[in-house]
PDB file of C-alpha atoms in Angstrom:
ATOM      1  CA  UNK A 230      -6.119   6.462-116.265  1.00 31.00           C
ATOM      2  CA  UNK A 231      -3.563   3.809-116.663  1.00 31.00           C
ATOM      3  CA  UNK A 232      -1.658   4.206-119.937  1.00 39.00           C
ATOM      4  CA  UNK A 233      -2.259   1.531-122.517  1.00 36.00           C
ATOM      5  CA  UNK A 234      -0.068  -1.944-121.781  1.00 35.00           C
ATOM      6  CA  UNK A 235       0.201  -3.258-125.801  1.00 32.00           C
ATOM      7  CA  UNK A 236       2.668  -4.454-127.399  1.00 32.00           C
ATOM      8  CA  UNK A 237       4.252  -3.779-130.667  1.00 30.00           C
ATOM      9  CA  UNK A 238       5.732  -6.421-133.465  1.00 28.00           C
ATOM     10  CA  UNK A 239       9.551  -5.711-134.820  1.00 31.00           C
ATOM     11  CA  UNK A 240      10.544  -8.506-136.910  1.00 32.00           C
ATOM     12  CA  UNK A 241       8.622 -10.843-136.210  1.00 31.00           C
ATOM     13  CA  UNK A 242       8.658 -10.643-132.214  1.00 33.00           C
ATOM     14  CA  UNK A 243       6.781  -9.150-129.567  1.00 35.00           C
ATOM     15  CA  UNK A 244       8.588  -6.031-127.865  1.00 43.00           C
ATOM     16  CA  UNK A 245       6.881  -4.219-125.092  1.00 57.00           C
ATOM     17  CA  UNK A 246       6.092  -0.187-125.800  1.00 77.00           C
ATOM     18  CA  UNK A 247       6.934   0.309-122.057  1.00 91.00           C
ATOM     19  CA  UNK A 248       9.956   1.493-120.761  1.00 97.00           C
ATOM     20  CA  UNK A 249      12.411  -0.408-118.402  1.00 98.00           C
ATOM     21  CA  UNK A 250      11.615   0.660-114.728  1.00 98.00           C
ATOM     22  CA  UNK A 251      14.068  -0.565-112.371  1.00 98.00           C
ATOM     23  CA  UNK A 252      12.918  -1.447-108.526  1.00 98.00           C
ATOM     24  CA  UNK A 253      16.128  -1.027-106.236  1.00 98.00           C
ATOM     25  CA  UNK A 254      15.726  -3.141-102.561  1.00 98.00           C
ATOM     26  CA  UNK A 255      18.988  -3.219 -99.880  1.00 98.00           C
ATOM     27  CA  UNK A 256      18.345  -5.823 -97.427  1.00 98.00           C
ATOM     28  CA  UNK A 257      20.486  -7.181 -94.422  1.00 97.00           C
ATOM     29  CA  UNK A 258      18.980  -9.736 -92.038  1.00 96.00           C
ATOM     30  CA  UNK A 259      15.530  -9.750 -92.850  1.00 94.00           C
ATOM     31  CA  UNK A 260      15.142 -13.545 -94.854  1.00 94.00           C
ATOM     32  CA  UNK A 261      11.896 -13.843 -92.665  1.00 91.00           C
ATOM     33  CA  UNK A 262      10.073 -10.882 -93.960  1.00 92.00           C
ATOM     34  CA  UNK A 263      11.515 -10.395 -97.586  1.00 97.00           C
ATOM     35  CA  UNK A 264       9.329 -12.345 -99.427  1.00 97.00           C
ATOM     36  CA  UNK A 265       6.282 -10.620 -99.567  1.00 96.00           C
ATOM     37  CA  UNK A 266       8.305  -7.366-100.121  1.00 97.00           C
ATOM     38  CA  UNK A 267       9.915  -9.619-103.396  1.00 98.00           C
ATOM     39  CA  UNK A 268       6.320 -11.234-104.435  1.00 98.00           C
ATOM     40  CA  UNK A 269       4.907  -7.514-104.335  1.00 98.00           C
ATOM     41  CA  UNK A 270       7.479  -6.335-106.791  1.00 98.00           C
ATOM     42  CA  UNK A 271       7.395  -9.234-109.465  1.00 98.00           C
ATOM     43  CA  UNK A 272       3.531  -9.175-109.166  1.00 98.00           C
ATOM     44  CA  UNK A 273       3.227  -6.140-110.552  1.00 98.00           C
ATOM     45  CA  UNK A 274       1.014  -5.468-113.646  1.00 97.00           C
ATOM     46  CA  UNK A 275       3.691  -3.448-115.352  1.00 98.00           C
ATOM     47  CA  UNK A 276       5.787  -6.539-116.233  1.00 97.00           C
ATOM     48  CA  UNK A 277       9.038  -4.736-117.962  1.00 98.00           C
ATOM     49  CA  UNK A 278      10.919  -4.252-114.585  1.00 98.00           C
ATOM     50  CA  UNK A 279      13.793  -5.423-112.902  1.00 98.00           C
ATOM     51  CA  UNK A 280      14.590  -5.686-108.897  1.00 98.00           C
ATOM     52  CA  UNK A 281      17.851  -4.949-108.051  1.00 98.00           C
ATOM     53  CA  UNK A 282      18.552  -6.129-104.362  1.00 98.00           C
ATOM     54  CA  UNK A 283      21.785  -5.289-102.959  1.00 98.00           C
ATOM     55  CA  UNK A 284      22.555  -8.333 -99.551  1.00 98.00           C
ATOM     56  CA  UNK A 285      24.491  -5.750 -97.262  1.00 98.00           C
ATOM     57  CA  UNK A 286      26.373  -8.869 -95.256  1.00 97.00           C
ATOM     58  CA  UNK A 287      23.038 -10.180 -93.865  1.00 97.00           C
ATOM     59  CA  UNK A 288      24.198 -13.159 -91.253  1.00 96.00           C
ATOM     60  CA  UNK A 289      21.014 -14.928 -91.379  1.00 96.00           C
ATOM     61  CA  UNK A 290      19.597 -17.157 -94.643  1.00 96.00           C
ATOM     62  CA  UNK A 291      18.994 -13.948 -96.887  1.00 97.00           C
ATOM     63  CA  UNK A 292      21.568 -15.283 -99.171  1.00 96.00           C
ATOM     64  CA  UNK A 293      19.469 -18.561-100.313  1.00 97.00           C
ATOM     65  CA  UNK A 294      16.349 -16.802 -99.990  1.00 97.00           C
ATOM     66  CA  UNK A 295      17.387 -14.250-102.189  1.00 97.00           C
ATOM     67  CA  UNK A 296      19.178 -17.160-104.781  1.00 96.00           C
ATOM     68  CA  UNK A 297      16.262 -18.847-105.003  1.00 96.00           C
ATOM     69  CA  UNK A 298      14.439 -16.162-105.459  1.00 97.00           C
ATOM     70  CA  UNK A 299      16.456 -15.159-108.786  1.00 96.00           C
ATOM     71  CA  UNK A 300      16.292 -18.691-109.643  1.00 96.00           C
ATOM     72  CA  UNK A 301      12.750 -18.264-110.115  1.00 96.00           C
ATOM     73  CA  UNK A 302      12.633 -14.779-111.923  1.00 98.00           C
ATOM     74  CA  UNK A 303      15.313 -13.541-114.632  1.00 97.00           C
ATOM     75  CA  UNK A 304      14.285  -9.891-113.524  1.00 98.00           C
ATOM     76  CA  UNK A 305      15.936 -10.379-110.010  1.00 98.00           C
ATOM     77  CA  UNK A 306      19.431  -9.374-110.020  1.00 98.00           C
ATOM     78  CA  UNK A 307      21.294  -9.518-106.862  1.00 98.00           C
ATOM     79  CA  UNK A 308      24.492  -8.154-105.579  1.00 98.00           C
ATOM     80  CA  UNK A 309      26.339  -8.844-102.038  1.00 97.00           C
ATOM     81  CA  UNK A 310      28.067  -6.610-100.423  1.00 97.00           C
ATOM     82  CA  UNK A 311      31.770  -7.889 -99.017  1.00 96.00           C
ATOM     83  CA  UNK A 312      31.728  -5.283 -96.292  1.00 97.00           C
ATOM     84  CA  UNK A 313      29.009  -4.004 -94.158  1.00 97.00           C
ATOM     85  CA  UNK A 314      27.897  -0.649 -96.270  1.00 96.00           C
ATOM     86  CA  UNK A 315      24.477   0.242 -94.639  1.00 95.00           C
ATOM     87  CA  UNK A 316      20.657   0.431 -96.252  1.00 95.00           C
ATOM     88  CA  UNK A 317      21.920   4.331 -97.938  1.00 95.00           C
ATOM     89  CA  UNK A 318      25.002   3.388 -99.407  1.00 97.00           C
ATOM     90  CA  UNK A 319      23.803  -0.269-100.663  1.00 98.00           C
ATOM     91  CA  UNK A 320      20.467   1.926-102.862  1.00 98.00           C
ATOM     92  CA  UNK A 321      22.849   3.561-103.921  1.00 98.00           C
ATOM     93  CA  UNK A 322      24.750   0.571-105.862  1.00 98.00           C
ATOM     94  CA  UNK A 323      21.666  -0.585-106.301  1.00 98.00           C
ATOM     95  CA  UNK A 324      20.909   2.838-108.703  1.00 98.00           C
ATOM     96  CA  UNK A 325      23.866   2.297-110.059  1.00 98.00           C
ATOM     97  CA  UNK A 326      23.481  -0.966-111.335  1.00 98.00           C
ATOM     98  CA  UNK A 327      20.506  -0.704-112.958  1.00 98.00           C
ATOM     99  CA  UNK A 328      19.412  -0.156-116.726  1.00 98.00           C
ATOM    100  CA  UNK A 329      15.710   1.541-116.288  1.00 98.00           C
ATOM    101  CA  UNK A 330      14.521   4.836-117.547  1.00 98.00           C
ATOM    102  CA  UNK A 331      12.854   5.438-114.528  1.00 98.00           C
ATOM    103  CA  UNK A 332      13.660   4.370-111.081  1.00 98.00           C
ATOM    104  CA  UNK A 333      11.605   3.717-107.879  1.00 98.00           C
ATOM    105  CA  UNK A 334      12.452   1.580-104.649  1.00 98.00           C
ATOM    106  CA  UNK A 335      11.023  -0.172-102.332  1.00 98.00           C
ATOM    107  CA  UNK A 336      12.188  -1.556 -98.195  1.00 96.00           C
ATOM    108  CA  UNK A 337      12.789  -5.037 -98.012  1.00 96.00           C
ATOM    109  CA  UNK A 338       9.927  -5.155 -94.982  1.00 94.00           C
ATOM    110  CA  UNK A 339       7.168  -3.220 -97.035  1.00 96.00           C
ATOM    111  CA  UNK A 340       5.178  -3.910-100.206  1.00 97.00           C
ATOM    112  CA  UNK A 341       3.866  -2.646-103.535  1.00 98.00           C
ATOM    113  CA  UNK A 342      -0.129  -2.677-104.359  1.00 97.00           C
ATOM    114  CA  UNK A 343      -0.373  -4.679-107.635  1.00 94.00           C
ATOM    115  CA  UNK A 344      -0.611  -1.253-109.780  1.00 97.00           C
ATOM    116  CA  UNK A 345       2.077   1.049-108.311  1.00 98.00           C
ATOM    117  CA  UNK A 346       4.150   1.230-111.118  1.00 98.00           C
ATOM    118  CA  UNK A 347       1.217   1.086-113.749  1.00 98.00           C
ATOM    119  CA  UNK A 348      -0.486   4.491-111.713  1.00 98.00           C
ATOM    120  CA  UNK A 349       2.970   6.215-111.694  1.00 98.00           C
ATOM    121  CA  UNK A 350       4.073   6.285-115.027  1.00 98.00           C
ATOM    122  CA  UNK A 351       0.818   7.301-116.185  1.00 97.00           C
ATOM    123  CA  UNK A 352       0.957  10.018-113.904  1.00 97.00           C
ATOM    124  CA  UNK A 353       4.610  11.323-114.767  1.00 98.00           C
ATOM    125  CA  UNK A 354       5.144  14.230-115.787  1.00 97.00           C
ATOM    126  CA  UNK A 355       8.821  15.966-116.433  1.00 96.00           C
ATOM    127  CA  UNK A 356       7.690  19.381-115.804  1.00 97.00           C
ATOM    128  CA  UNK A 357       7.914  17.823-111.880  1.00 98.00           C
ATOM    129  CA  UNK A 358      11.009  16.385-110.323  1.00 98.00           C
ATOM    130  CA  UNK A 359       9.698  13.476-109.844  1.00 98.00           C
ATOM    131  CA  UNK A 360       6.117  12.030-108.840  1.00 98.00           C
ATOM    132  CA  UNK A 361       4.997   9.827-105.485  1.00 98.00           C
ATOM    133  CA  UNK A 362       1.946   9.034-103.857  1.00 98.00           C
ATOM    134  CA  UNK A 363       0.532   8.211-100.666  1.00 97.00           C
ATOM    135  CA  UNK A 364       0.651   5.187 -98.572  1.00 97.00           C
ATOM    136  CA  UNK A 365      -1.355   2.844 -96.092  1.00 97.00           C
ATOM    137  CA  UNK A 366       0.694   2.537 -92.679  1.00 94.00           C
ATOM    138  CA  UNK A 367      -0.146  -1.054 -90.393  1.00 93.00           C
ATOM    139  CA  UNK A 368       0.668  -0.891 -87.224  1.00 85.00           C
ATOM    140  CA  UNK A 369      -0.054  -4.274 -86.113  1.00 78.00           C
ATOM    141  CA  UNK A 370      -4.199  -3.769 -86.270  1.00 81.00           C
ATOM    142  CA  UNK A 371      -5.221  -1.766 -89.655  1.00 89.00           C
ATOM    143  CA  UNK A 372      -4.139   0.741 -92.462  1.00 93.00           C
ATOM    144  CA  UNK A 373      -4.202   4.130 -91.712  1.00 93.00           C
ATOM    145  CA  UNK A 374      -4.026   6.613 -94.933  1.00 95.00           C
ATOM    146  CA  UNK A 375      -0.790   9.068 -94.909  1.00 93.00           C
ATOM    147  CA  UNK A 376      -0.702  11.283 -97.473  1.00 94.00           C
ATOM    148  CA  UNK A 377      -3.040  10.641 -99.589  1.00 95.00           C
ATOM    149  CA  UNK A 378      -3.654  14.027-101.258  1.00 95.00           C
ATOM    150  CA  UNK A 379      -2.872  15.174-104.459  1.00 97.00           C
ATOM    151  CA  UNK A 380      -0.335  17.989-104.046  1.00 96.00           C
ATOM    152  CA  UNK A 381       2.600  19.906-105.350  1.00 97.00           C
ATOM    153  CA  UNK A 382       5.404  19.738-103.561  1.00 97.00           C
ATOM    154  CA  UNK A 383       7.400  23.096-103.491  1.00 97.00           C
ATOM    155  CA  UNK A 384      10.882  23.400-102.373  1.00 97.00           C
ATOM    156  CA  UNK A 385       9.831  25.603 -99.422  1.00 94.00           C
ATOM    157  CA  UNK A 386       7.203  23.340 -97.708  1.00 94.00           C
ATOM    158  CA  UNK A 387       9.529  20.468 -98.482  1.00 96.00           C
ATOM    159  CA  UNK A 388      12.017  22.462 -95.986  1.00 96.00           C
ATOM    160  CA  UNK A 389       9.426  22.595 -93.531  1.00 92.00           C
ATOM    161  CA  UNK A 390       9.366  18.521 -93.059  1.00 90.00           C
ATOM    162  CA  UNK A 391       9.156  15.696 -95.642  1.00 92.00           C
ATOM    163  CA  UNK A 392       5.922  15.743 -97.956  1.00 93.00           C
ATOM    164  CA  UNK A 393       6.997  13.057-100.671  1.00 95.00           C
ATOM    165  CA  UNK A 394       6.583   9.620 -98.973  1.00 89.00           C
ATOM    166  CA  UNK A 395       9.370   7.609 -98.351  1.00 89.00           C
ATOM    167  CA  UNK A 396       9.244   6.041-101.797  1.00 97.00           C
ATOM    168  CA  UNK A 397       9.572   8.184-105.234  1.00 98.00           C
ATOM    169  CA  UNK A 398       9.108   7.389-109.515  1.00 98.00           C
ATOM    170  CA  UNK A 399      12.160   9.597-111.063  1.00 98.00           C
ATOM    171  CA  UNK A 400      14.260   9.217-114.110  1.00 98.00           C
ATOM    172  CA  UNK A 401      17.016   7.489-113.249  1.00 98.00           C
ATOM    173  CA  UNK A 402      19.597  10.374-114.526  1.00 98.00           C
ATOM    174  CA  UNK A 403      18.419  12.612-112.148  1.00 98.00           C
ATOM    175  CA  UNK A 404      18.861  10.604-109.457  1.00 98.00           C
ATOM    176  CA  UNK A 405      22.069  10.118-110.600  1.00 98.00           C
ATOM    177  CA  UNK A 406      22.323  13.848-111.457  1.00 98.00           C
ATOM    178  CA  UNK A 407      22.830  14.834-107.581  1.00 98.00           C
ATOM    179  CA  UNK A 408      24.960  12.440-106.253  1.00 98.00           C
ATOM    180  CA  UNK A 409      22.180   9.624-104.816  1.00 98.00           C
ATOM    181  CA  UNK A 410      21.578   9.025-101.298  1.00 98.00           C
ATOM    182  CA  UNK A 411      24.463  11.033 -98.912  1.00 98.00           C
ATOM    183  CA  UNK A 412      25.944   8.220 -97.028  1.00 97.00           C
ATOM    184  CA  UNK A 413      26.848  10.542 -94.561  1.00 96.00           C
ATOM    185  CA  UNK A 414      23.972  10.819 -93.062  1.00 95.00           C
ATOM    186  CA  UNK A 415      22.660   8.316 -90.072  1.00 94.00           C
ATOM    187  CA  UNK A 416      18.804   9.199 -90.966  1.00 91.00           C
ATOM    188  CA  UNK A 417      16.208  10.635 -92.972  1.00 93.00           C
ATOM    189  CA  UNK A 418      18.523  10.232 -96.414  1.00 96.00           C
ATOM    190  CA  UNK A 419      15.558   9.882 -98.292  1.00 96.00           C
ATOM    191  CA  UNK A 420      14.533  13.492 -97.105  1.00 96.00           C
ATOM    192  CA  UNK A 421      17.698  15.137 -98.137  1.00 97.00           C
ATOM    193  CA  UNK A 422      17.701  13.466-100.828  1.00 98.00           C
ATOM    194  CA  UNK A 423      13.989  14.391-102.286  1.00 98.00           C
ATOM    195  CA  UNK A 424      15.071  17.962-101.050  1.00 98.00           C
ATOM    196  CA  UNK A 425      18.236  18.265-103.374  1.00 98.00           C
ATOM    197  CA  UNK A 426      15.992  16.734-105.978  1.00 98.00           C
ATOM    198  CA  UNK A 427      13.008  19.492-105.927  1.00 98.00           C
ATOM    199  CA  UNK A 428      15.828  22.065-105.075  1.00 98.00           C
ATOM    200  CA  UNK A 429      17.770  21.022-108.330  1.00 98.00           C
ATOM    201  CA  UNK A 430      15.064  20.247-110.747  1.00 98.00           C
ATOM    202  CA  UNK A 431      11.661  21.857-108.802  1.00 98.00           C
ATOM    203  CA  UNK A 432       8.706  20.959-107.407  1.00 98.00           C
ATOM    204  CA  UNK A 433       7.870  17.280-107.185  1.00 98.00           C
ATOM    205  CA  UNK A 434       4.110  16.269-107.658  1.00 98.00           C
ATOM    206  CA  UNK A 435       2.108  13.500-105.221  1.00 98.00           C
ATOM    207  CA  UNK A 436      -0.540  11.033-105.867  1.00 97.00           C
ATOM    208  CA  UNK A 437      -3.644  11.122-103.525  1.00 96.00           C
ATOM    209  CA  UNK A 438      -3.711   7.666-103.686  1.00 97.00           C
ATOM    210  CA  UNK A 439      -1.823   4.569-101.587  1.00 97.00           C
ATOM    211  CA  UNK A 440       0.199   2.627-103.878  1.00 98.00           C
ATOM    212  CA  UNK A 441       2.083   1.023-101.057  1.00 97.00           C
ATOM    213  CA  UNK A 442       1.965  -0.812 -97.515  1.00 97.00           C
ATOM    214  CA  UNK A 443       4.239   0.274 -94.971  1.00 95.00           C
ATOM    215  CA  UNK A 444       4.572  -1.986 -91.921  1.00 91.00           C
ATOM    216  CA  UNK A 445       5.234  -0.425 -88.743  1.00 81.00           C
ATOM    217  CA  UNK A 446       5.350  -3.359 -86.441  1.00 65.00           C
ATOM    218  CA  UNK A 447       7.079  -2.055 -83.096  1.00 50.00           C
ATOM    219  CA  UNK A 448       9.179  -4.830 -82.571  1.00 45.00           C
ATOM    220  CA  UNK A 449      10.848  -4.441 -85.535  1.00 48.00           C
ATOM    221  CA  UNK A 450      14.037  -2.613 -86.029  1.00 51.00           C
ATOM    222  CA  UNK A 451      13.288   0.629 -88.011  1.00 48.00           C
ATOM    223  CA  UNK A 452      15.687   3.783 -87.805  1.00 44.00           C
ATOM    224  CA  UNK A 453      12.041   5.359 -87.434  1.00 47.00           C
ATOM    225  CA  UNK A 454      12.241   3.682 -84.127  1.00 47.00           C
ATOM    226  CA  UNK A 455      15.943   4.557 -82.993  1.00 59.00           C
ATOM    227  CA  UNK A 456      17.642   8.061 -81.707  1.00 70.00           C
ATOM    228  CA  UNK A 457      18.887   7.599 -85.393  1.00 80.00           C
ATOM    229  CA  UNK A 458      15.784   9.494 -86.519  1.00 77.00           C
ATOM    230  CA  UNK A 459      16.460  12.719 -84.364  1.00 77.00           C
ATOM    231  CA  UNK A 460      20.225  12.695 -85.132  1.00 87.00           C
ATOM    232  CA  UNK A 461      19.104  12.686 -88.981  1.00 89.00           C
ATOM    233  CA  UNK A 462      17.204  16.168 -87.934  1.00 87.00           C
ATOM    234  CA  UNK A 463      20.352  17.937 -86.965  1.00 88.00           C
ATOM    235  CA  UNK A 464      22.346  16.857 -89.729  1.00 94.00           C
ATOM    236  CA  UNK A 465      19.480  18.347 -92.173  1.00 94.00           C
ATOM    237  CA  UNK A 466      19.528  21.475 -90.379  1.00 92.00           C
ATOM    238  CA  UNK A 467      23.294  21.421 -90.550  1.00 94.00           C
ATOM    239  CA  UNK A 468      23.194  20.742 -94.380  1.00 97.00           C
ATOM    240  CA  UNK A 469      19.884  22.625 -95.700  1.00 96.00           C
ATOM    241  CA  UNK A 470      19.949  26.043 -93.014  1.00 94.00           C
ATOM    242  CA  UNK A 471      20.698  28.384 -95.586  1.00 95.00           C
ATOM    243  CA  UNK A 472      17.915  27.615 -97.640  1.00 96.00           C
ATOM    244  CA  UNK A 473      15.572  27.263 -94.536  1.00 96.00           C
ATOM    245  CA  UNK A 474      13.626  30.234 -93.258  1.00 95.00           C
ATOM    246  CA  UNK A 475      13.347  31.121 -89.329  1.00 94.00           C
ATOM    247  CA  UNK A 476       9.864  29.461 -89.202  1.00 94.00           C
ATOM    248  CA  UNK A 477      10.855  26.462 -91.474  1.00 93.00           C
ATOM    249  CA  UNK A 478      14.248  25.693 -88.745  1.00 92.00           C
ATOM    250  CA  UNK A 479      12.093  26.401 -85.605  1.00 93.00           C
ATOM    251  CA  UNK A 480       9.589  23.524 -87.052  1.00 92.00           C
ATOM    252  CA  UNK A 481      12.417  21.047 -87.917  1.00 88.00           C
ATOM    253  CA  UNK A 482      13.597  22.127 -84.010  1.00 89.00           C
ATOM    254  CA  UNK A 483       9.885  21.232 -82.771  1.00 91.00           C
ATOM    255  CA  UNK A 484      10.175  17.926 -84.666  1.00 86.00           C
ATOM    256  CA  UNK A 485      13.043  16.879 -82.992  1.00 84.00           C
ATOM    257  CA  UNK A 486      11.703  17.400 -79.503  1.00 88.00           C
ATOM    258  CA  UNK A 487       8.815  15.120 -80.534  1.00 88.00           C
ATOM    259  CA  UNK A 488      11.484  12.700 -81.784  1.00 79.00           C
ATOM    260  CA  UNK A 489      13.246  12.805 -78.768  1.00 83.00           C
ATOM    261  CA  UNK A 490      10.084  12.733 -76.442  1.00 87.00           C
ATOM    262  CA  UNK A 491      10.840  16.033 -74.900  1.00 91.00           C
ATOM    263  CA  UNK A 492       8.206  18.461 -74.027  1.00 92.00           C
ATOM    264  CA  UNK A 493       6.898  21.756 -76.322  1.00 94.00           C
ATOM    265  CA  UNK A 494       5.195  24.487 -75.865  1.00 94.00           C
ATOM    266  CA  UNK A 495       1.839  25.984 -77.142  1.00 93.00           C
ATOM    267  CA  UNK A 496       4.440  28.826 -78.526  1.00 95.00           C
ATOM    268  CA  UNK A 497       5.874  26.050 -80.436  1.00 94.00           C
ATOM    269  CA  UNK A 498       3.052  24.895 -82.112  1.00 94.00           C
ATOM    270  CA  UNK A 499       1.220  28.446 -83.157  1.00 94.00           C
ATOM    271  CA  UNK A 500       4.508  29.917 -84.157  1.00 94.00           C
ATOM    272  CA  UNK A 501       5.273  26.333 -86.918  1.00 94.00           C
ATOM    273  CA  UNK A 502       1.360  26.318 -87.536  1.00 91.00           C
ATOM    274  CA  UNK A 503       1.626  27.309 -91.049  1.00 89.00           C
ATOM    275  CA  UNK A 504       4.688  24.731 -91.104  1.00 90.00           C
ATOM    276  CA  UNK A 505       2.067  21.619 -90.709  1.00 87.00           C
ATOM    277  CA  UNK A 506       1.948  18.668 -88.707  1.00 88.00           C
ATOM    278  CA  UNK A 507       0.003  20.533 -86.331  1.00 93.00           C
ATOM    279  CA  UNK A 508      -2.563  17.673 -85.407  1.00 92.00           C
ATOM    280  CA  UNK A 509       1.113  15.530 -84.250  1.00 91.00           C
ATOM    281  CA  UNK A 510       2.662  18.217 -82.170  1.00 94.00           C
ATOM    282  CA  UNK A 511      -0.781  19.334 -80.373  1.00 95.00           C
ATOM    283  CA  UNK A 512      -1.042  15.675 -79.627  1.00 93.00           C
ATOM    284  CA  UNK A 513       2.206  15.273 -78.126  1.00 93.00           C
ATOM    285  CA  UNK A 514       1.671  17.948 -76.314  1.00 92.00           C
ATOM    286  CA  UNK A 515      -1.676  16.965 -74.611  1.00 93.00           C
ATOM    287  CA  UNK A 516       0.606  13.912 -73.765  1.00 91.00           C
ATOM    288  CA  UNK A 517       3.017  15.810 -72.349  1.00 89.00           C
ATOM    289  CA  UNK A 518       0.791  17.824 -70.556  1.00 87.00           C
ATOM    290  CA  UNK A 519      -1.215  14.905 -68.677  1.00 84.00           C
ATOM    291  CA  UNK A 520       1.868  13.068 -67.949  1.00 77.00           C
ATOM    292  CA  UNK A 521       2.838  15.916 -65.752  1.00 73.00           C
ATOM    293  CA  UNK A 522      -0.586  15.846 -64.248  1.00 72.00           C
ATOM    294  CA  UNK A 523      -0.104  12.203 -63.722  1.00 71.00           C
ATOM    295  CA  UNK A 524       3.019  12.584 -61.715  1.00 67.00           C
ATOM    296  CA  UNK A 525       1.897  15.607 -59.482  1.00 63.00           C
ATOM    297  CA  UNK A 526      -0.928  13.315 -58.261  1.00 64.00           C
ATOM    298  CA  UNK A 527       1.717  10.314 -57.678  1.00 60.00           C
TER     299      UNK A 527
END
């Protein structure tokens, strides 16, 4: 149930009861696409927001999209970047600047269902790290449901591959509490970073429900797309082994062989079974399995 939305009188004026949630957005070359991802943020029925987007040295008309944008809406603040700083390091002066008790973000080529923000508060609970729920991926013909179950989230099947989403509701202190998003990394920052989170304050709790729209159009340029992705694998392993059991690195190793297109075997997928994404890697290898076919008749 959504919590109430009232408001109470101080002196005379009308002050919302809700707290401040702040929506962080880095951008950089996408002028074409950003509006609905902007429109889907200020639309919101929780109106006591504001959408911090960080311009990381975008070359095309972002800049006077984004001014007239925060012409429009006092909530919009916007920074530019004077160097080239990347999507992890631009959220993260996007956290920075903000004011919000809690914190959530959002891609500048994806968009918020109208009561996001509304269904996560009401769900939050401290006990958890943090809370998330699941979301509808297009790709180019319809939605397809991703993790929409309600589930907790402990630290040792977050190890085994990312559970959370790609989006998260926190307190903004914690966030802030462990650093932000490692810039270091070329990929997958928001999995280390919802790792260090459950690892540092425990087990995170999802929403069965999609709250967002991911689009995964493949002519778009998403890391998710890129050698990027696998390259983020390693440099979890690298960061996160000691924590990780034998079964836990083996599945992170199948994961990158799927990444990278490379074949597995069925030892791979019974001995990561309990890990999950089964239904993915007996898929790729059925793929693998009649491409091989293919070519020995060629």
């Amino acid at each position: 149930m959504i919590k109430d939305a009232s408001l109470t009188v101080e002196n005379g004026h009308h002050k919302s009861n809700k707290p401040l949630i702040s929506v962080y957005m880095p951008t950089r070359n996408r002028a074409r696409l950003i509006d609905k991802a902007i429109y889907s943020v200020l639309n919101q029925a929780w109106k006591n927001l504001e959408l911090i987007i960080v311009n990381d040295c975008s070359t095309d008309n972002t800049r006077e999209t984004l001014e007239k944008w925060q012409k429009q809406d006092p909530r919009i603040k916007v920074l530019h970047n004077t160097k080239l700083m990347g999507a992890c390091a631009s959220r993260n002066i996007a956290i920075k600047a903000s004011h919000g008790k809690f914190i959530t973000g959002i891609d500048d080529d994806d968009e918020f269902l109208g009561e996001r923000l509304c269904a996560l508060f009401a769900a939050y609970d401290e006990r958890y790290s943090f809370i998330c729920a699941g979301y509808l991926w297009f790709d180019d013909k319809k939605d397809r449901k991703v993790l929409c179950k309600d589930e907790i989230v402990s630290l040792e099947q977050q190890l085994s591959y990312n559970k959370v989403s790609n989006q998260i509701f926190i307190e903004r202190h914690r966030i802030l509490a462990i650093g932000g998003f490692d810039e270091n990394f070329v990929s997958l920052q928001d999995y280390d970073c919802f790792t260090r989170l459950i690892h540092r304050f425990g087990p995170a709790y999802r929403l069965g429900i999609p709250l967002m729209r991911i689009y995964a159009f493949k002519t778009e340029d998403r890391i998710s797309n890129s050698q990027k992705y696998w390259m983020g694998f390693q440099q979890f392993m690298d960061k996160h082994g000691k924590l990780m059991s034998p079964m836990q690195c083996r599945n992170i190793s199948v994961m990158m062989a799927i990444q990278k297109n490379e074949k597995i075997t069925l030892l791979d997928i019974l001995s990561t079974y309990k890990a999950g994404r089964v239904p993915r890697k007996v898929k790729h290898y059925l793929t693998c399995i009649l491409g091989e076919m293919q070519w020995l008749k060629s």
